[in-house]
């Protein structure tokens, strides 16, 4: 009868009285250790398709998803995200009437990251705005929608800062739309035409 490891992890160790079988010996040890190591899969679909039947996941298992750049753990019978890889910044392409580096706050960019186990978008930079007389493109400043993996599943509304010059307010509303576009609200009044609108420190959930 095989015995188990001294650390109580359930790794079977062949006993001297067991019939010799190098393949079974190696497989029992490797499979038991891999089950407790950080597994790596192309994406969540491959992970879920692989870990079924006799390989069904158990609480405590950890798996890295390459496409999602997520480290996931099995907790209470479900996979939850516990971390992500470094995500690079991507510059937002703007429609006419908007320009980058408003108020010297830098280029408007976004990145996808993991916050407390939840996929989110972080924004930075600021827009310089040319009104004629209203805000360009009805407030939608993205020339193209953000990629599918950077779009929220539902409308996300957050507060964004703006200049108090030519404006009766110092904040506006940003809608991150499920279709991938970003739209600014709050400049309809003739006395609210801030020359720059910022995004530093803005986050929203996907």
XYZ file of N, CA, C and O in Angstrom:
824
model
N 0.851 -1.205 0.000
C 0.000 0.000 0.000
C 0.882 1.250 0.000
O 1.826 1.347 0.791
N 0.595 2.205 -0.897
C 1.379 3.441 -0.881
C 1.081 4.260 0.371
O -0.011 4.180 0.940
N 2.057 4.997 0.794
C 1.878 5.910 1.922
C 1.759 7.330 1.385
O 1.970 7.575 0.194
N 1.439 8.264 2.264
C 1.311 9.661 1.827
C 2.488 10.478 2.341
O 3.212 10.057 3.241
N 2.622 11.671 1.748
C 3.760 12.534 2.083
C 3.683 13.017 3.529
O 2.609 13.022 4.142
N 4.823 13.448 4.045
C 4.900 13.887 5.446
C 4.208 15.225 5.696
O 3.967 15.589 6.844
N 3.894 15.997 4.616
C 3.273 17.314 4.787
C 1.750 17.251 4.787
O 1.076 18.282 4.867
N 1.193 16.041 4.670
C -0.252 15.907 4.721
C -0.974 16.441 3.508
O -2.133 16.861 3.607
N -0.318 16.427 2.328
C -0.925 16.962 1.116
C -1.528 15.890 0.215
O -1.970 16.175 -0.895
N -1.515 14.659 0.677
C -2.163 13.596 -0.078
C -1.380 13.082 -1.263
O -1.963 12.448 -2.157
N -0.082 13.348 -1.336
C 0.747 12.840 -2.425
C 1.122 11.397 -2.100
O 1.758 11.122 -1.079
N 0.728 10.464 -2.969
C 0.991 9.048 -2.723
C 2.459 8.703 -2.984
O 3.014 9.057 -4.028
N 3.065 8.018 -2.050
C 4.441 7.556 -2.185
C 4.410 6.034 -2.166
O 3.893 5.417 -1.221
N 4.961 5.399 -3.219
C 4.944 3.939 -3.298
C 5.727 3.323 -2.144
O 6.791 3.825 -1.759
N 5.183 2.241 -1.598
C 5.870 1.497 -0.539
C 6.773 0.446 -1.164
O 6.590 0.037 -2.317
N 7.754 0.004 -0.418
C 8.690 -0.995 -0.923
C 7.997 -2.315 -1.251
O 8.484 -3.108 -2.066
N 6.836 -2.549 -0.620
C 6.110 -3.802 -0.855
C 5.212 -3.743 -2.086
O 4.636 -4.764 -2.474
N 5.064 -2.549 -2.723
C 4.225 -2.419 -3.921
C 4.939 -3.016 -5.131
O 6.177 -2.985 -5.225
N 4.142 -3.546 -6.063
C 4.729 -4.080 -7.292
C 5.418 -2.958 -8.067
O 4.874 -1.856 -8.185
N 6.614 -3.203 -8.602
C 7.331 -2.158 -9.337
C 6.548 -1.680 -10.556
O 6.072 -2.497 -11.351
N 6.375 -0.389 -10.690
C 5.711 0.200 -11.859
C 6.158 1.654 -11.938
O 5.581 2.528 -11.285
N 7.198 1.890 -12.717
C 7.785 3.230 -12.783
C 6.806 4.271 -13.315
O 6.765 5.415 -12.852
N 5.973 3.895 -14.307
C 5.022 4.847 -14.894
C 3.983 5.269 -13.863
O 3.682 6.466 -13.704
N 3.409 4.298 -13.156
C 2.418 4.616 -12.128
C 3.037 5.448 -11.012
O 2.428 6.418 -10.532
N 4.240 5.080 -10.609
C 4.937 5.824 -9.567
C 5.107 7.285 -9.955
O 4.757 8.200 -9.195
N 5.636 7.508 -11.168
C 5.892 8.880 -11.618
C 4.598 9.673 -11.787
O 4.499 10.833 -11.376
N 3.591 9.028 -12.391
C 2.336 9.736 -12.649
C 1.631 10.112 -11.358
O 1.085 11.214 -11.229
N 1.609 9.223 -10.390
C 0.949 9.522 -9.115
C 1.593 10.712 -8.421
O 0.909 11.558 -7.845
N 2.915 10.747 -8.477
C 3.617 11.859 -7.821
C 3.418 13.161 -8.588
O 3.084 14.201 -8.014
N 3.622 13.117 -9.922
C 3.514 14.337 -10.740
C 2.111 14.919 -10.685
O 1.924 16.136 -10.486
N 1.082 14.070 -10.862
C -0.296 14.583 -10.856
C -0.658 15.198 -9.508
O -1.331 16.236 -9.443
N -0.230 14.562 -8.439
C -0.563 15.084 -7.114
C 0.113 16.422 -6.858
O -0.480 17.337 -6.277
N 1.361 16.541 -7.325
C 2.086 17.802 -7.119
C 1.515 18.901 -8.013
O 1.318 20.036 -7.582
N 1.232 18.575 -9.277
C 0.687 19.580 -10.194
C -0.654 20.106 -9.693
O -0.963 21.292 -9.848
N -1.450 19.232 -9.112
C -2.756 19.658 -8.593
C -2.606 20.755 -7.551
O -3.497 21.576 -7.363
N -1.459 20.776 -6.885
C -1.228 21.750 -5.815
C -0.290 22.880 -6.242
O 0.068 23.725 -5.430
N 0.106 22.890 -7.501
C 0.975 23.954 -7.997
C 0.136 24.982 -8.757
O -1.089 24.855 -8.844
N 0.771 26.008 -9.323
C 0.064 27.001 -10.130
C -0.042 26.456 -11.554
O 0.953 26.380 -12.276
N -1.237 26.077 -11.954
C -1.472 25.569 -13.301
C -1.558 26.741 -14.274
O -1.863 27.869 -13.877
N -1.299 26.488 -15.554
C -1.342 27.558 -16.557
C -2.151 27.092 -17.757
O -1.920 26.003 -18.295
N -3.102 27.950 -18.183
C -3.959 27.626 -19.317
C -4.070 28.832 -20.247
O -3.843 29.976 -19.835
N -4.428 28.557 -21.505
C -4.554 29.640 -22.487
C -5.621 30.643 -22.071
O -5.458 31.847 -22.226
N -6.726 30.138 -21.513
C -7.815 31.013 -21.078
C -8.727 30.232 -20.138
O -8.485 29.054 -19.841
N -9.779 30.886 -19.676
C -10.704 30.248 -18.740
C -11.400 29.048 -19.367
O -11.669 28.054 -18.694
N -11.685 29.127 -20.672
C -12.370 28.026 -21.338
C -11.510 26.762 -21.325
O -12.016 25.659 -21.078
N -10.218 26.922 -21.594
C -9.334 25.756 -21.580
C -9.197 25.200 -20.166
O -9.199 23.982 -19.963
N -9.097 26.070 -19.183
C -9.029 25.617 -17.789
C -10.250 24.789 -17.422
O -10.132 23.680 -16.879
N -11.423 25.313 -17.746
C -12.659 24.638 -17.354
C -12.869 23.335 -18.124
O -13.450 22.378 -17.594
N -12.391 23.284 -19.379
C -12.531 22.069 -20.176
C -11.564 20.976 -19.702
O -11.865 19.785 -19.811
N -10.428 21.383 -19.161
C -9.416 20.419 -18.716
C -9.723 19.867 -17.338
O -9.605 18.662 -17.089
N -10.141 20.733 -16.444
C -10.345 20.324 -15.048
C -11.763 19.797 -14.836
O -12.621 20.454 -14.240
N -11.999 18.622 -15.367
C -13.309 17.974 -15.230
C -13.100 16.516 -14.842
O -11.981 15.996 -14.888
N -14.181 15.842 -14.485
C -14.112 14.425 -14.154
C -13.175 14.168 -12.989
O -13.281 14.792 -11.937
N -12.226 13.246 -13.208
C -11.270 12.909 -12.159
C -10.357 14.072 -11.823
O -9.760 14.128 -10.747
N -10.254 15.041 -12.758
C -9.410 16.221 -12.544
C -10.219 17.428 -12.072
O -9.731 18.556 -12.117
N -11.449 17.222 -11.652
C -12.313 18.325 -11.214
C -11.602 19.170 -10.161
O -10.938 18.635 -9.266
N -11.722 20.492 -10.264
C -10.997 21.368 -9.336
C -11.499 21.247 -7.910
O -12.668 20.932 -7.670
N -10.607 21.509 -6.969
C -10.951 21.508 -5.551
C -10.525 22.845 -4.959
O -9.658 23.534 -5.497
N -11.160 23.219 -3.872
C -10.808 24.476 -3.210
C -9.319 24.510 -2.869
O -8.751 23.517 -2.396
N -8.709 25.653 -3.140
C -7.292 25.805 -2.874
C -6.429 25.732 -4.112
O -5.268 26.154 -4.093
N -6.983 25.218 -5.230
C -6.207 25.152 -6.462
C -6.016 26.550 -7.041
O -6.867 27.438 -6.892
N -4.903 26.724 -7.746
C -4.568 28.011 -8.358
C -4.268 27.791 -9.840
O -3.577 26.830 -10.201
N -4.781 28.664 -10.699
C -4.550 28.551 -12.139
C -4.352 29.934 -12.742
O -5.092 30.870 -12.422
N -3.347 30.036 -13.615
C -3.097 31.302 -14.324
C -3.721 31.234 -15.709
O -3.590 30.227 -16.421
N -4.419 32.301 -16.114
C -5.059 32.389 -17.420
C -4.276 33.360 -18.285
O -4.192 34.557 -17.980
N -3.687 32.862 -19.363
C -2.788 33.674 -20.178
C -3.521 34.803 -20.908
O -3.055 35.941 -20.906
N -4.638 34.491 -21.556
C -5.348 35.508 -22.326
C -5.885 36.618 -21.426
O -5.796 37.800 -21.759
N -6.434 36.234 -20.272
C -7.014 37.211 -19.354
C -5.974 37.870 -18.454
O -6.261 38.837 -17.781
N -4.750 37.322 -18.433
C -3.692 37.800 -17.547
C -4.168 37.815 -16.095
O -3.980 38.767 -15.363
N -4.770 36.687 -15.706
C -5.340 36.594 -14.367
C -4.786 35.384 -13.627
O -4.596 34.315 -14.217
N -4.551 35.570 -12.347
C -4.250 34.470 -11.452
C -5.545 34.166 -10.710
O -6.101 35.043 -10.043
N -6.056 32.938 -10.861
C -7.345 32.579 -10.262
C -7.166 31.483 -9.224
O -6.254 30.660 -9.327
N -8.034 31.476 -8.240
C -7.997 30.459 -7.182
C -9.393 29.879 -7.004
O -10.409 30.563 -7.206
N -9.440 28.619 -6.631
C -10.711 27.956 -6.383
C -11.103 28.191 -4.930
O -10.414 27.762 -3.990
N -12.204 28.905 -4.723
C -12.662 29.251 -3.382
C -14.156 28.962 -3.285
O -14.941 29.448 -4.105
N -14.534 28.165 -2.290
C -15.947 27.839 -2.048
C -16.631 27.321 -3.307
O -17.771 27.675 -3.621
N -15.913 26.498 -4.067
C -16.497 25.851 -5.232
C -16.558 26.696 -6.483
O -17.213 26.314 -7.462
N -15.874 27.853 -6.518
C -15.883 28.721 -7.701
C -14.498 29.313 -7.927
O -13.708 29.464 -6.993
N -14.216 29.656 -9.182
C -12.961 30.321 -9.508
C -13.100 31.815 -9.269
O -14.053 32.436 -9.737
N -12.150 32.393 -8.547
C -12.142 33.841 -8.308
C -10.779 34.390 -8.696
O -9.759 33.703 -8.574
N -10.762 35.618 -9.195
C -9.507 36.256 -9.577
C -8.790 36.763 -8.331
O -9.399 37.359 -7.451
N -7.495 36.502 -8.266
C -6.714 36.973 -7.119
C -5.569 37.881 -7.542
O -4.840 38.384 -6.711
N -5.419 38.122 -8.845
C -4.347 39.009 -9.271
C -4.298 39.092 -10.780
O -5.004 38.384 -11.489
N -3.451 39.983 -11.299
C -3.306 40.127 -12.739
C -1.888 40.544 -13.066
O -1.163 41.046 -12.212
N -1.512 40.362 -14.322
C -0.202 40.804 -14.772
C -0.221 42.314 -14.999
O -1.274 42.951 -15.027
N 0.958 42.890 -15.165
C 1.049 44.319 -15.442
C 0.379 44.624 -16.770
O 0.620 43.949 -17.761
N -0.471 45.613 -16.786
C -1.197 45.985 -17.998
C -0.649 47.302 -18.528
O -0.523 48.279 -17.780
N -0.311 47.332 -19.796
C 0.261 48.547 -20.386
C -0.832 49.556 -20.713
O -2.000 49.204 -20.907
N -0.441 50.819 -20.787
C -1.374 51.900 -21.109
C -1.602 51.960 -22.616
O -0.684 51.765 -23.406
N -2.837 52.264 -23.012
C -3.203 52.421 -24.418
C -3.794 53.807 -24.621
O -4.673 54.229 -23.864
N -3.313 54.511 -25.633
C -3.808 55.858 -25.923
C -5.184 55.799 -26.585
O -5.420 54.981 -27.480
N -6.081 56.653 -26.142
C -7.424 56.736 -26.714
C -7.376 57.589 -27.975
O -6.870 58.718 -27.956
N -7.884 57.070 -29.081
C -7.989 57.861 -30.313
C -9.186 58.798 -30.192
O -10.286 58.360 -29.850
N -8.960 60.084 -30.494
C -9.975 61.111 -30.245
C -10.661 61.576 -31.528
O -10.066 61.564 -32.609
N -11.901 62.011 -31.378
C -12.615 62.637 -32.497
C -12.202 64.097 -32.578
O -11.630 64.668 -31.637
N -12.490 64.737 -33.705
C -12.153 66.149 -33.897
C -12.832 67.008 -32.838
O -13.993 66.775 -32.474
N -12.102 67.999 -32.366
C -12.618 68.887 -31.337
C -12.058 68.579 -29.967
O -12.136 69.411 -29.057
N -11.474 67.389 -29.804
C -10.798 67.004 -28.571
C -9.310 66.821 -28.858
O -8.926 66.359 -29.938
N -8.477 67.163 -27.883
C -7.029 66.987 -28.025
C -6.461 66.475 -26.706
O -7.026 66.722 -25.635
N -5.344 65.800 -26.790
C -4.677 65.271 -25.601
C -3.957 66.373 -24.826
O -3.720 67.469 -25.334
N -3.610 66.058 -23.590
C -2.770 66.902 -22.732
C -3.463 68.189 -22.297
O -2.833 69.235 -22.156
N -4.759 68.124 -22.047
C -5.454 69.275 -21.509
C -4.876 69.687 -20.163
O -4.591 68.831 -19.319
N -4.651 70.966 -19.969
C -4.089 71.502 -18.731
C -2.767 70.816 -18.351
O -2.438 70.670 -17.175
N -2.012 70.387 -19.391
C -0.715 69.717 -19.195
C -0.840 68.485 -18.305
O 0.083 68.148 -17.551
N -1.976 67.787 -18.386
C -2.211 66.588 -17.587
C -1.872 65.297 -18.319
O -2.109 64.213 -17.788
N -1.364 65.390 -19.529
C -0.920 64.200 -20.242
C -1.938 63.635 -21.214
O -3.086 64.063 -21.290
N -1.466 62.649 -21.967
C -2.279 61.970 -22.971
C -3.385 61.149 -22.300
O -3.155 60.506 -21.279
N -4.564 61.153 -22.897
C -5.674 60.359 -22.362
C -5.435 58.892 -22.720
O -5.359 58.527 -23.904
N -5.287 58.067 -21.697
C -5.002 56.647 -21.888
C -5.841 55.797 -20.932
O -6.382 56.303 -19.945
N -5.913 54.509 -21.237
C -6.616 53.571 -20.371
C -5.797 52.303 -20.243
O -4.924 52.005 -21.063
N -6.075 51.537 -19.193
C -5.507 50.197 -19.063
C -6.478 49.325 -18.286
O -7.245 49.808 -17.452
N -6.439 48.035 -18.585
C -7.288 47.056 -17.915
C -6.485 46.410 -16.799
O -5.352 45.997 -16.997
N -7.068 46.346 -15.609
C -6.369 45.723 -14.491
C -7.352 45.064 -13.544
O -8.567 45.147 -13.724
N -6.795 44.402 -12.552
C -7.601 43.678 -11.582
C -7.560 44.403 -10.249
O -6.494 44.639 -9.698
N -8.736 44.803 -9.763
C -8.830 45.468 -8.470
C -9.658 44.612 -7.534
O -10.852 44.405 -7.762
N -9.002 44.083 -6.501
C -9.712 43.298 -5.485
C -10.518 42.156 -6.107
O -11.635 41.864 -5.710
N -9.936 41.523 -7.124
C -10.587 40.386 -7.758
C -11.602 40.752 -8.823
O -12.314 39.885 -9.313
N -11.673 42.018 -9.205
C -12.643 42.456 -10.210
C -11.928 43.177 -11.341
O -11.118 44.070 -11.110
N -12.239 42.780 -12.584
C -11.655 43.432 -13.745
C -12.166 44.868 -13.848
O -13.376 45.117 -13.751
N -11.239 45.808 -14.051
C -11.578 47.231 -14.055
C -10.770 47.968 -15.117
O -9.791 47.442 -15.652
N -11.198 49.185 -15.389
C -10.466 50.092 -16.278
C -9.987 51.286 -15.474
O -10.744 51.853 -14.676
N -8.730 51.668 -15.691
C -8.171 52.872 -15.099
C -7.887 53.862 -16.225
O -7.381 53.477 -17.286
N -8.226 55.125 -16.001
C -7.983 56.184 -16.976
C -6.967 57.178 -16.431
O -6.805 57.311 -15.213
N -6.298 57.887 -17.332
C -5.423 58.986 -16.927
C -5.326 59.989 -18.072
O -5.728 59.712 -19.203
N -4.758 61.176 -17.754
C -4.614 62.228 -18.756
C -5.776 63.205 -18.731
O -6.623 63.171 -17.833
N -5.813 64.080 -19.726
C -6.891 65.073 -19.802
C -7.100 65.515 -21.244
O -6.178 65.477 -22.072
N -8.329 65.947 -21.516
C -8.701 66.455 -22.830
C -8.665 67.972 -22.854
O -9.055 68.622 -21.880
N -8.223 68.523 -23.960
C -8.457 69.933 -24.268
C -9.643 69.954 -25.227
O -9.688 69.176 -26.182
N -10.619 70.820 -24.959
C -11.875 70.780 -25.704
C -12.099 72.088 -26.459
O -11.915 73.178 -25.904
N -12.500 71.974 -27.713
C -12.887 73.123 -28.524
C -14.393 73.054 -28.755
O -14.884 72.120 -29.401
N -15.132 74.006 -28.214
C -16.588 74.024 -28.321
C -17.006 74.826 -29.557
O -16.383 75.853 -29.872
N -18.123 74.388 -30.209
C -18.520 75.113 -31.425
C -20.028 75.114 -31.688
O -20.468 74.619 -32.733
N -20.863 75.691 -30.824
C -20.554 76.154 -29.470
C -20.675 75.044 -28.428
O -20.244 75.199 -27.296
N -21.288 73.911 -28.813
C -21.455 72.829 -27.844
C -20.255 71.892 -27.895
O -19.356 72.025 -28.748
N -20.211 70.940 -26.992
C -19.115 69.984 -26.932
C -19.119 69.120 -28.198
O -20.178 68.769 -28.721
N -17.955 68.798 -28.752
C -17.905 68.021 -29.998
C -18.545 66.642 -29.866
O -18.487 66.009 -28.808
N -19.164 66.197 -30.940
C -19.689 64.827 -31.069
C -20.615 64.459 -29.917
O -20.643 63.301 -29.486
N -21.364 65.440 -29.423
C -22.323 65.226 -28.324
C -21.658 64.642 -27.084
O -22.310 64.010 -26.252
N -20.336 64.869 -26.940
C -19.631 64.414 -25.744
C -18.902 63.100 -25.891
O -18.109 62.724 -25.017
N -19.142 62.371 -26.966
C -18.417 61.116 -27.200
C -17.052 61.458 -27.792
O -16.972 61.966 -28.902
N -15.982 61.182 -27.038
C -14.654 61.587 -27.514
C -13.828 60.444 -28.078
O -12.752 60.658 -28.640
N -14.294 59.221 -27.964
C -13.574 58.075 -28.511
C -13.865 57.944 -30.004
O -15.017 57.801 -30.416
N -12.797 57.970 -30.820
C -12.971 57.844 -32.264
C -13.365 56.425 -32.656
O -13.992 56.220 -33.697
N -12.994 55.463 -31.834
C -13.363 54.061 -32.044
C -13.654 53.448 -30.684
O -13.097 53.874 -29.667
N -14.537 52.471 -30.627
C -14.842 51.843 -29.331
C -13.618 51.134 -28.763
O -12.752 50.662 -29.501
N -13.538 51.058 -27.450
C -12.467 50.310 -26.809
C -12.625 48.823 -27.145
O -13.711 48.377 -27.493
N -11.538 48.051 -27.073
C -11.625 46.620 -27.389
C -12.669 45.907 -26.532
O -13.010 46.359 -25.435
N -13.150 44.789 -27.035
C -14.215 44.042 -26.355
C -13.865 43.725 -24.913
O -14.715 43.834 -24.011
N -12.607 43.336 -24.649
C -12.242 42.964 -23.277
C -12.081 44.160 -22.357
O -11.810 43.993 -21.169
N -12.257 45.370 -22.892
C -12.167 46.583 -22.082
C -13.490 47.328 -22.009
O -13.531 48.502 -21.644
N -14.570 46.655 -22.371
C -15.898 47.258 -22.324
C -16.677 46.727 -21.125
O -16.646 45.531 -20.853
N -17.392 47.585 -20.418
C -18.184 47.108 -19.279
C -19.400 46.323 -19.743
O -19.916 46.544 -20.845
N -19.847 45.413 -18.912
C -21.034 44.635 -19.249
C -22.315 45.456 -19.099
O -23.318 45.173 -19.744
N -22.251 46.478 -18.262
C -23.370 47.403 -18.056
C -22.825 48.830 -18.111
O -21.619 49.059 -17.994
N -23.706 49.804 -18.274
C -23.290 51.201 -18.274
C -22.639 51.549 -16.941
O -23.175 51.233 -15.876
N -21.472 52.182 -16.983
C -20.770 52.626 -15.773
C -20.682 54.153 -15.801
O -20.135 54.739 -16.733
N -21.224 54.782 -14.782
C -21.234 56.237 -14.686
C -20.330 56.668 -13.536
O -20.524 56.221 -12.401
N -19.341 57.527 -13.838
C -18.398 57.989 -12.829
C -18.222 59.496 -12.946
O -18.567 60.112 -13.959
N -17.681 60.092 -11.900
C -17.427 61.529 -11.863
C -16.018 61.824 -12.372
O -15.069 61.116 -12.037
N -15.882 62.875 -13.175
C -14.581 63.282 -13.691
C -14.380 64.772 -13.429
O -15.339 65.549 -13.403
N -13.129 65.218 -13.217
C -12.865 66.632 -12.931
C -12.816 67.468 -14.206
O -12.593 66.949 -15.302
N -13.007 68.771 -14.042
C -12.865 69.685 -15.171
C -12.423 71.051 -14.652
O -12.444 71.321 -13.452
N -12.008 71.901 -15.567
C -11.578 73.254 -15.217
C -12.750 74.078 -14.688
O -13.895 73.882 -15.109
N -12.454 75.005 -13.766
C -13.504 75.930 -13.326
C -13.493 77.211 -14.152
O -14.311 78.094 -13.938
N -12.566 77.302 -15.099
C -12.554 78.428 -16.038
C -13.684 78.230 -17.048
O -13.840 77.144 -17.612
N -14.487 79.255 -17.272
C -15.629 79.182 -18.185
C -16.594 78.061 -17.814
O -17.255 77.476 -18.673
N -16.662 77.743 -16.524
C -17.543 76.663 -16.092
C -18.065 76.962 -14.695
O -17.320 77.406 -13.826
N -19.338 76.690 -14.486
C -19.928 76.876 -13.164
C -19.761 75.643 -12.289
O -20.208 75.627 -11.152
N -19.111 74.624 -12.818
C -18.916 73.392 -12.056
C -17.486 72.900 -12.252
O -16.820 73.266 -13.224
N -17.027 72.072 -11.320
C -15.659 71.553 -11.416
C -15.635 70.045 -11.637
O -14.568 69.436 -11.695
N -16.808 69.434 -11.784
C -16.893 68.020 -12.136
C -17.963 67.811 -13.199
O -18.932 68.581 -13.286
N -17.782 66.763 -13.995
C -18.744 66.357 -15.001
C -19.032 64.869 -14.820
O -18.504 64.250 -13.904
N -19.849 64.322 -15.692
C -20.188 62.892 -15.635
C -19.604 62.189 -16.851
O -19.668 62.715 -17.978
N -19.015 61.015 -16.615
C -18.512 60.184 -17.707
C -19.306 58.893 -17.734
O -19.443 58.210 -16.716
N -19.828 58.538 -18.899
C -20.483 57.254 -19.097
C -19.553 56.342 -19.892
O -19.166 56.669 -21.028
N -19.179 55.211 -19.288
C -18.475 54.158 -20.020
C -19.544 53.211 -20.529
O -20.203 52.527 -19.748
N -19.737 53.178 -21.834
C -20.856 52.463 -22.419
C -20.488 51.019 -22.770
O -19.347 50.737 -23.145
N -21.448 50.097 -22.669
C -21.182 48.691 -23.014
C -20.686 48.513 -24.446
O -19.995 47.542 -24.748
N -21.021 49.453 -25.317
C -20.554 49.385 -26.701
C -19.111 49.797 -26.885
O -18.566 49.685 -27.989
N -18.482 50.307 -25.832
C -17.063 50.634 -25.903
C -16.722 52.100 -26.013
O -15.542 52.464 -25.981
N -17.721 52.981 -26.128
C -17.434 54.413 -26.243
C -17.492 55.097 -24.876
O -18.144 54.612 -23.940
N -16.808 56.224 -24.770
C -16.788 57.042 -23.564
C -17.445 58.378 -23.883
O -17.079 59.055 -24.849
N -18.427 58.775 -23.053
C -19.203 59.978 -23.327
C -19.245 60.882 -22.113
O -19.463 60.427 -20.991
N -19.055 62.190 -22.345
C -19.052 63.210 -21.295
C -20.424 63.901 -21.258
O -20.980 64.266 -22.296
N -20.940 64.091 -20.039
C -22.196 64.814 -19.840
C -21.953 65.989 -18.895
O -21.091 65.926 -18.023
N -22.741 67.050 -19.071
C -22.707 68.162 -18.128
C -22.305 69.493 -18.718
O -22.177 70.478 -17.989
N -22.094 69.544 -20.032
C -21.655 70.801 -20.657
C -22.754 71.436 -21.508
O -22.469 72.274 -22.357
N -24.001 71.043 -21.275
C -25.087 71.575 -22.099
C -25.378 73.042 -21.819
O -25.836 73.781 -22.684
N -25.127 73.481 -20.594
C -25.390 74.874 -20.242
C -24.366 75.792 -20.904
O -23.184 75.462 -21.019
N -24.804 76.970 -21.322
C -23.907 77.920 -21.992
C -22.821 78.445 -21.068
O -21.810 78.970 -21.531
N -23.015 78.320 -19.739
C -21.989 78.791 -18.811
C -21.110 77.649 -18.292
O -20.387 77.807 -17.322
N -21.208 76.489 -18.944
C -20.352 75.353 -18.580
C -19.630 74.867 -19.829
O -20.090 73.986 -20.550
N -18.485 75.498 -20.106
C -17.650 75.154 -21.249
C -16.194 75.045 -20.784
O -15.332 75.817 -21.190
N -15.878 74.086 -19.887
C -14.514 73.988 -19.370
C -13.518 73.688 -20.497
O -13.768 72.797 -21.314
N -12.382 74.393 -20.544
C -11.405 74.160 -21.616
C -10.674 72.833 -21.504
O -10.104 72.362 -22.477
N -10.667 72.245 -20.313
C -10.054 70.912 -20.179
C -10.912 70.038 -19.271
O -11.607 70.524 -18.378
N -10.843 68.734 -19.529
C -11.582 67.734 -18.761
C -10.606 66.601 -18.446
O -9.930 66.085 -19.339
N -10.516 66.222 -17.173
C -9.492 65.275 -16.749
C -10.013 63.886 -16.419
O -11.211 63.677 -16.192
N -9.052 62.936 -16.341
C -9.392 61.533 -16.060
C -8.435 60.880 -15.070
O -8.554 59.678 -14.814
N -7.496 61.619 -14.524
C -6.551 61.021 -13.597
C -7.278 60.473 -12.361
O -8.101 61.153 -11.754
N -6.942 59.233 -11.987
C -7.543 58.620 -10.811
C -8.930 58.068 -11.025
O -9.621 57.720 -10.060
N -9.386 57.953 -12.287
C -10.734 57.460 -12.577
C -10.689 55.951 -12.835
O -9.881 55.472 -13.640
N -11.554 55.212 -12.164
C -11.671 53.770 -12.333
C -13.141 53.413 -12.530
O -14.027 54.095 -12.018
N -13.389 52.353 -13.289
C -14.741 51.795 -13.323
C -14.654 50.291 -13.575
O -13.712 49.783 -14.176
N -15.656 49.572 -13.090
C -15.680 48.119 -13.192
C -16.134 47.676 -14.578
O -16.928 48.358 -15.228
N -15.657 46.527 -15.001
C -16.108 45.943 -16.264
C -17.289 45.007 -16.020
O -17.688 44.758 -14.902
